[in-house]
Short mmCIF file of C-alpha atoms in Angstrom, two decimals:
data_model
loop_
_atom_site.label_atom_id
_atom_site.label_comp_id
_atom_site.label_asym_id
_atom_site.label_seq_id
_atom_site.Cartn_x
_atom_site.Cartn_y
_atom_site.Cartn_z
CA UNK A 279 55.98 128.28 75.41
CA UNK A 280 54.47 125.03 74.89
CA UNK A 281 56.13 121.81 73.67
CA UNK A 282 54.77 118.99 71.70
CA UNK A 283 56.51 115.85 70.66
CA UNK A 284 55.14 113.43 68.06
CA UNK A 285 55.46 109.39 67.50
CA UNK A 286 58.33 110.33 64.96
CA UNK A 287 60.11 112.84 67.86
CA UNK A 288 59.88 115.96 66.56
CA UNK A 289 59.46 118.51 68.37
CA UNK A 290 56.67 121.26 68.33
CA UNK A 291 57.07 124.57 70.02
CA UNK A 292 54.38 127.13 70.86
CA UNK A 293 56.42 130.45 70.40
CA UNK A 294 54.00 133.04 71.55
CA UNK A 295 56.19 135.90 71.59
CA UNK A 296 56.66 135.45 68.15
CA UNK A 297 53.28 134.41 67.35
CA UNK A 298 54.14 131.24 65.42
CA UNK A 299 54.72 127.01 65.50
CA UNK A 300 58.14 125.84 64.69
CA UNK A 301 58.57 121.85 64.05
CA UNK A 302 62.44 120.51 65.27
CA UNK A 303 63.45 117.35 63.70
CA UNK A 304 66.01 114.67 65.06
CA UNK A 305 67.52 115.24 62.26
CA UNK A 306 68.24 118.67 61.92
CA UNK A 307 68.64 120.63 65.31
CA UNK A 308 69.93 123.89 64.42
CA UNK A 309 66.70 125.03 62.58
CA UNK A 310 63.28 124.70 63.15
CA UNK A 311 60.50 124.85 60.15
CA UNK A 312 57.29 127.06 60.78
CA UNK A 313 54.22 124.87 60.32
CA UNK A 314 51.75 127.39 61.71
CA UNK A 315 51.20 131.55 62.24
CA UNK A 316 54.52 133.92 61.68
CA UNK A 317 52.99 136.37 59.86
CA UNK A 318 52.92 138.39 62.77
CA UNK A 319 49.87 138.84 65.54
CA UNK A 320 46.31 139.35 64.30
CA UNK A 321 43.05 137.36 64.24
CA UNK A 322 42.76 136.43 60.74
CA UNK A 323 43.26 133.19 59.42
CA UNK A 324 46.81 133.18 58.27
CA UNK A 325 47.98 134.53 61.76
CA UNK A 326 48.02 134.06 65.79
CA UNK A 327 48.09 136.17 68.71
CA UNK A 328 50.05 134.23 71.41
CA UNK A 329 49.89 130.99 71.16
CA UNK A 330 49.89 128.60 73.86
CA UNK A 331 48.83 124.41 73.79
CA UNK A 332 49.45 123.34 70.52
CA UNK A 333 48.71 119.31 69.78
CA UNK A 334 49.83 117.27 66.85
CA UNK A 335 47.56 114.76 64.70
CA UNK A 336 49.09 112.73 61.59
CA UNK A 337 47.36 115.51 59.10
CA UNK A 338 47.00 118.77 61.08
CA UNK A 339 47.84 120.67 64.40
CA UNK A 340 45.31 121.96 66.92
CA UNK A 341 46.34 125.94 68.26
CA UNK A 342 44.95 127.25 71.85
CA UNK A 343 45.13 131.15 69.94
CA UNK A 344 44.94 132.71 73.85
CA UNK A 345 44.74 135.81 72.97
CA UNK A 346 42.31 135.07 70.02
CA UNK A 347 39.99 132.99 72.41
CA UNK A 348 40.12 130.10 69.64
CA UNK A 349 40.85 127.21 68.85
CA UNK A 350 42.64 126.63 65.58
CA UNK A 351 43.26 123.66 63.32
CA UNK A 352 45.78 124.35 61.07
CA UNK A 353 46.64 121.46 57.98
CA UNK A 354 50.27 120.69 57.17
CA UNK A 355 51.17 122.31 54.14
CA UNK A 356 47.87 125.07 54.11
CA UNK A 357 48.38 128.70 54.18
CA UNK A 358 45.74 129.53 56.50
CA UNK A 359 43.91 128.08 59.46
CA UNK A 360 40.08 127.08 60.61
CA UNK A 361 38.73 127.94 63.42
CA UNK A 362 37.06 124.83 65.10
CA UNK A 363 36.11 126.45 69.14
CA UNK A 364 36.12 129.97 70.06
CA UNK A 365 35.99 132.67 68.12
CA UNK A 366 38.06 136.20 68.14
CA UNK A 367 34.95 138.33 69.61
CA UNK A 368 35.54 139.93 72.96
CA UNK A 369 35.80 136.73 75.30
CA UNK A 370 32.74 135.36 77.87
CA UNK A 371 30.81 133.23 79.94
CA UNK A 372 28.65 131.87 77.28
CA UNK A 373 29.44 127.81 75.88
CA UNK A 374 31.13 129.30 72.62
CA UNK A 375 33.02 131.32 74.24
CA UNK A 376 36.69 131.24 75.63
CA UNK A 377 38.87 133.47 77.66
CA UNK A 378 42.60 132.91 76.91
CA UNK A 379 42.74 128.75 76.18
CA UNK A 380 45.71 127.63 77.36
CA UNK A 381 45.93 123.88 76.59
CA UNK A 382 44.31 121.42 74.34
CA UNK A 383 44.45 117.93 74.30
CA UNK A 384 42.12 114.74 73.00
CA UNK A 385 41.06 111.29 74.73
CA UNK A 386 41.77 108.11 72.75
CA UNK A 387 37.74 108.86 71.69
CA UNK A 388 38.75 111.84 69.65
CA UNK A 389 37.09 114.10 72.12
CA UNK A 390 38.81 117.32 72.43
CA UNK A 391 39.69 118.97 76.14
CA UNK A 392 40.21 122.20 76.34
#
C-alpha cells in the first residue's frame, strides 16, 4: 500500500490487493471513494494489476501499475486511463521498458521520477 496526501488532506491509498485507488476525505472517514482501477486486475485501460506509488496533481493521478510495468495517468472523473511510461509487454532492459515501478514522483520542473 501506498499513501498520498494532497494540499486539501485527503488521503490517497494504493490498494493493490484489490487493484484499485480510494480517495479519504477529512470529512468523511468511514468511506473512501474509488478514483482509479476496481474493476478487478487486467491490463486494459479501465483496470490495474497491483498498484503501488500513486501521486496526485490538481486534474489527474499518476499510477506505478507494477505488475503492468506502466505508468498510468488517470483524469478525475474518466472511466479509463492513459498510459504515459511503460507499457504491459513482458518487462526489460530496454529505455521503454519497466520491471515492476514502484514509486513515482515529480520535481517542482514537472519532471517525472520513476
Amino acid at each position: 500500500y501506498e499513501l498520498f496526501v494532497d494540499d486539501q488532506y485527503n488521503i490517497y491509498i494504493s490498494e493493490s490487493s484489490n487493484n484499485r485507488i480510494t480517495k479519504w476525505s477529512r470529512s468523511n472517514s468511514t468511506a473512501g471513494t474509488l478514483v482509479a482501477g476496481g474493476n478487478g486486475a487486467g491490463n486494459t485501460a479501465d483496470k490495474l494489476a497491483n498498484p503501488w506509488g500513486i501521486y496526485v496533481t490538481n486534474q489527474s493521478i499518476y499510477i506505478a501499475d507494477r505488475d503492468n510495468h506502466r505508468i498510468q495517468k488517470w483524469d478525475f472523473g474518466a472511466s479509463l486511463a492513459s498510459t504515459v511510461a511503460g507499457s504491459t509487454s513482458d518487462p526489460g532492459p530496454w529505455s521503454y521498458q519497466f520491471n515492476n515501478p514502484v514509486a513515482i514522483t515529480f520535481d517542482p520542473s514537472g519532471y517525472m521520477y520513476i
